[in-house]
Short mmCIF file of C-alpha atoms in Angstrom, two decimals:
data_model
loop_
_atom_site.label_atom_id
_atom_site.label_comp_id
_atom_site.label_asym_id
_atom_site.label_seq_id
_atom_site.Cartn_x
_atom_site.Cartn_y
_atom_site.Cartn_z
CA UNK A 1348 87.71 78.85 135.13
CA UNK A 1349 90.00 81.48 133.47
CA UNK A 1350 88.77 82.75 130.15
CA UNK A 1351 91.36 82.05 127.41
CA UNK A 1352 91.73 84.39 124.55
CA UNK A 1353 93.96 83.29 121.65
CA UNK A 1354 96.06 85.73 119.66
CA UNK A 1355 97.32 84.50 116.22
CA UNK A 1356 100.80 85.19 115.07
CA UNK A 1357 101.37 85.26 111.33
CA UNK A 1358 104.71 85.84 109.60
CA UNK A 1359 104.86 89.71 109.79
CA UNK A 1360 102.62 90.19 112.66
CA UNK A 1361 103.62 93.22 114.64
CA UNK A 1362 100.97 93.72 117.38
CA UNK A 1363 100.45 90.16 118.64
CA UNK A 1364 102.38 90.86 121.89
CA UNK A 1365 100.49 94.13 122.41
CA UNK A 1366 97.15 92.25 121.93
CA UNK A 1367 98.15 89.53 124.43
CA UNK A 1368 99.01 92.16 126.93
CA UNK A 1369 95.63 93.85 126.46
CA UNK A 1370 93.94 90.48 126.99
CA UNK A 1371 95.90 89.97 130.21
CA UNK A 1372 95.08 93.45 131.50
CA UNK A 1373 91.41 92.81 130.89
CA UNK A 1374 91.63 89.69 133.28
CA UNK A 1375 91.77 86.88 130.73
CA UNK A 1376 94.57 84.44 129.95
CA UNK A 1377 96.35 85.22 126.64
CA UNK A 1378 97.12 82.24 124.53
CA UNK A 1379 99.64 82.50 121.64
CA UNK A 1380 98.47 80.77 118.43
CA UNK A 1381 100.71 79.97 115.54
CA UNK A 1382 99.43 80.37 112.09
CA UNK A 1383 100.46 76.88 110.98
CA UNK A 1384 98.70 75.13 113.82
CA UNK A 1385 94.98 74.28 113.22
CA UNK A 1386 94.48 73.59 116.89
CA UNK A 1387 93.01 76.56 118.79
CA UNK A 1388 93.90 74.98 122.09
CA UNK A 1389 90.58 75.39 123.77
CA UNK A 1390 90.52 79.17 123.56
CA UNK A 1391 87.18 80.96 124.16
CA UNK A 1392 87.82 83.88 121.72
CA UNK A 1393 90.42 84.85 119.15
CA UNK A 1394 92.18 88.03 118.23
CA UNK A 1395 93.72 88.50 114.76
CA UNK A 1396 96.37 91.25 115.36
CA UNK A 1397 97.81 94.03 113.25
CA UNK A 1398 101.00 93.95 111.22
CA UNK A 1399 101.99 92.95 107.68
CA UNK A 1400 101.08 89.30 107.39
CA UNK A 1401 103.23 87.68 104.62
CA UNK A 1402 104.57 91.14 103.86
CA UNK A 1403 101.20 92.28 102.49
CA UNK A 1404 101.97 90.46 99.12
CA UNK A 1405 99.20 90.06 96.64
CA UNK A 1406 96.72 91.95 98.91
CA UNK A 1407 96.78 92.71 102.66
CA UNK A 1408 95.59 89.56 104.39
CA UNK A 1409 95.14 87.60 101.11
CA UNK A 1410 97.86 85.03 102.05
CA UNK A 1411 97.14 84.78 105.70
CA UNK A 1412 93.66 83.98 105.00
CA UNK A 1413 94.88 80.53 103.74
CA UNK A 1414 97.00 79.79 106.89
CA UNK A 1415 95.91 76.49 108.50
CA UNK A 1416 94.72 78.14 111.68
CA UNK A 1417 92.23 80.27 109.70
CA UNK A 1418 90.43 77.16 108.47
CA UNK A 1419 89.62 76.34 112.04
CA UNK A 1420 88.83 79.97 112.94
CA UNK A 1421 86.43 80.32 110.07
CA UNK A 1422 84.59 77.27 111.02
CA UNK A 1423 84.43 78.26 114.74
CA UNK A 1424 83.46 81.79 114.01
CA UNK A 1425 80.53 80.68 112.01
CA UNK A 1426 79.54 78.53 115.05
CA UNK A 1427 79.67 81.50 117.39
CA UNK A 1428 83.35 81.90 118.52
CA UNK A 1429 84.08 85.65 119.20
CA UNK A 1430 86.75 86.81 116.80
CA UNK A 1431 88.30 90.30 116.73
CA UNK A 1432 90.33 91.50 113.76
CA UNK A 1433 92.51 94.62 114.27
CA UNK A 1434 94.02 96.43 111.27
CA UNK A 1435 95.67 93.55 109.33
CA UNK A 1436 93.38 91.23 111.21
CA UNK A 1437 90.38 93.16 109.80
CA UNK A 1438 91.90 92.65 106.34
CA UNK A 1439 92.19 88.93 107.02
CA UNK A 1440 88.59 88.74 108.16
CA UNK A 1441 87.48 90.37 104.89
CA UNK A 1442 89.55 88.14 102.77
CA UNK A 1443 88.21 85.12 104.66
CA UNK A 1444 84.59 86.38 103.92
CA UNK A 1445 83.72 86.36 107.54
CA UNK A 1446 83.08 90.13 106.99
CA UNK A 1447 82.04 91.85 103.78
CA UNK A 1448 83.97 94.39 101.85
CA UNK A 1449 87.59 95.06 101.48
CA UNK A 1450 90.38 97.31 102.67
CA UNK A 1451 92.13 99.34 99.98
CA UNK A 1452 95.06 101.85 99.65
CA UNK A 1453 94.50 105.07 101.66
CA UNK A 1454 92.94 107.63 99.31
CA UNK A 1455 95.86 110.05 99.92
CA UNK A 1456 98.37 107.29 99.17
CA UNK A 1457 100.26 107.86 102.41
CA UNK A 1458 100.80 105.83 105.52
CA UNK A 1459 98.86 107.48 108.39
CA UNK A 1460 99.70 107.21 112.12
CA UNK A 1461 97.55 109.26 114.56
CA UNK A 1462 95.40 109.17 117.56
CA UNK A 1463 91.93 108.79 116.11
CA UNK A 1464 88.48 109.65 117.54
CA UNK A 1465 85.81 107.09 116.87
CA UNK A 1466 82.12 106.94 117.63
CA UNK A 1467 80.67 103.74 118.84
CA UNK A 1468 77.63 102.90 116.67
CA UNK A 1469 76.89 99.47 117.88
CA UNK A 1470 77.45 98.46 121.53
CA UNK A 1471 75.65 95.10 121.30
CA UNK A 1472 78.52 93.00 119.79
CA UNK A 1473 80.63 90.58 121.73
CA UNK A 1474 83.46 93.07 121.59
CA UNK A 1475 81.62 96.30 122.34
CA UNK A 1476 79.16 95.78 125.28
CA UNK A 1477 81.27 97.80 127.67
CA UNK A 1478 80.65 100.87 125.56
CA UNK A 1479 77.38 102.77 124.93
CA UNK A 1480 76.03 103.63 121.46
CA UNK A 1481 77.09 107.25 120.64
CA UNK A 1482 80.11 107.11 122.96
CA UNK A 1483 83.31 108.62 121.46
CA UNK A 1484 86.64 107.03 122.19
CA UNK A 1485 90.29 107.76 121.17
CA UNK A 1486 92.72 105.02 120.10
CA UNK A 1487 95.76 105.00 117.77
CA UNK A 1488 95.44 104.35 114.06
CA UNK A 1489 98.28 103.29 111.75
CA UNK A 1490 97.75 102.02 108.26
CA UNK A 1491 98.63 102.45 104.67
CA UNK A 1492 95.78 100.33 103.22
CA UNK A 1493 92.95 101.15 105.55
CA UNK A 1494 90.23 102.52 103.29
CA UNK A 1495 87.06 100.38 103.85
CA UNK A 1496 85.10 99.88 100.62
CA UNK A 1497 82.05 97.88 99.60
CA UNK A 1498 79.39 98.21 96.95
CA UNK A 1499 76.43 100.48 97.68
CA UNK A 1500 74.01 97.62 98.31
CA UNK A 1501 76.40 96.09 100.90
CA UNK A 1502 76.96 99.53 102.53
CA UNK A 1503 73.19 100.07 102.76
CA UNK A 1504 72.69 96.61 104.27
CA UNK A 1505 75.30 97.19 106.89
CA UNK A 1506 73.69 100.51 107.77
CA UNK A 1507 70.19 99.13 107.84
CA UNK A 1508 71.07 96.11 110.01
CA UNK A 1509 73.18 98.08 112.54
CA UNK A 1510 76.39 96.31 111.53
CA UNK A 1511 78.48 99.45 111.34
CA UNK A 1512 80.25 99.23 114.72
CA UNK A 1513 82.61 102.31 114.62
CA UNK A 1514 82.77 105.46 112.50
CA UNK A 1515 85.58 107.97 112.24
CA UNK A 1516 84.96 111.38 113.88
CA UNK A 1517 86.35 114.76 112.87
CA UNK A 1518 88.47 113.36 110.06
CA UNK A 1519 88.32 110.46 107.71
CA UNK A 1520 91.95 109.34 107.72
CA UNK A 1521 91.96 106.89 104.89
CA UNK A 1522 88.92 107.44 102.56
CA UNK A 1523 86.74 104.77 104.07
CA UNK A 1524 83.29 104.71 102.55
CA UNK A 1525 80.70 106.45 104.89
CA UNK A 1526 83.44 107.03 107.49
CA UNK A 1527 83.31 103.46 108.50
CA UNK A 1528 86.04 102.31 110.85
CA UNK A 1529 84.72 98.96 111.97
CA UNK A 1530 81.87 96.45 111.16
CA UNK A 1531 80.47 93.25 112.55
CA UNK A 1532 78.82 90.04 111.08
CA UNK A 1533 75.13 89.43 111.51
CA UNK A 1534 75.61 87.41 114.76
CA UNK A 1535 77.74 90.14 116.29
CA UNK A 1536 80.54 87.71 117.39
CA UNK A 1537 83.00 88.80 114.67
CA UNK A 1538 84.22 92.38 114.61
CA UNK A 1539 86.87 94.01 112.48
CA UNK A 1540 88.26 97.51 112.80
CA UNK A 1541 91.22 99.38 111.40
CA UNK A 1542 92.22 101.40 114.50
CA UNK A 1543 94.21 99.70 117.31
CA UNK A 1544 92.48 99.33 120.72
CA UNK A 1545 95.30 97.21 122.06
CA UNK A 1546 97.48 100.38 121.99
CA UNK A 1547 95.03 102.34 124.21
CA UNK A 1548 94.92 100.14 127.38
CA UNK A 1549 97.36 101.85 129.76
CA UNK A 1550 97.98 105.45 130.71
CA UNK A 1551 101.74 105.00 130.38
CA UNK A 1552 101.69 104.10 126.74
CA UNK A 1553 98.39 104.98 125.30
CA UNK A 1554 96.63 108.31 124.55
CA UNK A 1555 93.81 106.87 126.57
CA UNK A 1556 92.65 103.61 128.12
CA UNK A 1557 89.55 103.63 125.77
CA UNK A 1558 90.59 100.42 124.07
CA UNK A 1559 90.46 98.28 127.11
CA UNK A 1560 86.70 97.99 126.74
CA UNK A 1561 87.06 95.55 123.69
CA UNK A 1562 88.75 93.00 125.83
CA UNK A 1563 86.64 93.44 128.99
CA UNK A 1564 83.53 93.21 126.75
CA UNK A 1565 84.43 89.89 125.44
CA UNK A 1566 85.32 88.54 128.85
CA UNK A 1567 82.01 89.57 130.31
CA UNK A 1568 80.28 88.05 127.20
CA UNK A 1569 81.99 84.65 127.80
CA UNK A 1570 81.38 84.66 131.55
CA UNK A 1571 77.62 85.25 131.03
CA UNK A 1572 77.12 82.67 128.31
#
């Protein structure tokens, strides 16, 4: 049976097509999910893509968090459904309280677009098992509100429980606390990160193919469970 990975489209999503392509290249069947449809159409995992959902009004992801599809995703994620939030998707996960903390305006107040080195800190999540802890990868980064923030107690807890999944290497591009680029929930099925692995899946268009491991990881996770 083919593994089905849903990719949600919100008004203002930019990278939903790229995410579906990455899913396909990994060997799974991409399924387009519309934000107003609560039905996940029997997908095995979900990707919340990058973009500017609802024009980033109020706060990034703050309105998308109330889309009908998110009601189902939140319930299913808490029951174990693998969910990956990329950039704006990470913001939506934080606004939905599936992940702690928030994403704020870059500390230098400029939009940043660059190929970014990351260090894999946790290779035991549903989305990172094809990597090894300590491995360094390069994927594109593009954001204006990408600074990850949380109170010190939350940051200490994330560190102590191994829930920091990725850290920025060489340069912190947006002022994220403790160089955090991505985190996971306690169960390891929900992962959010600011950089864009879906833009690093082909040698023709990406700086590397380092991002493909996200999508092959979840495919292997689903096949073995």
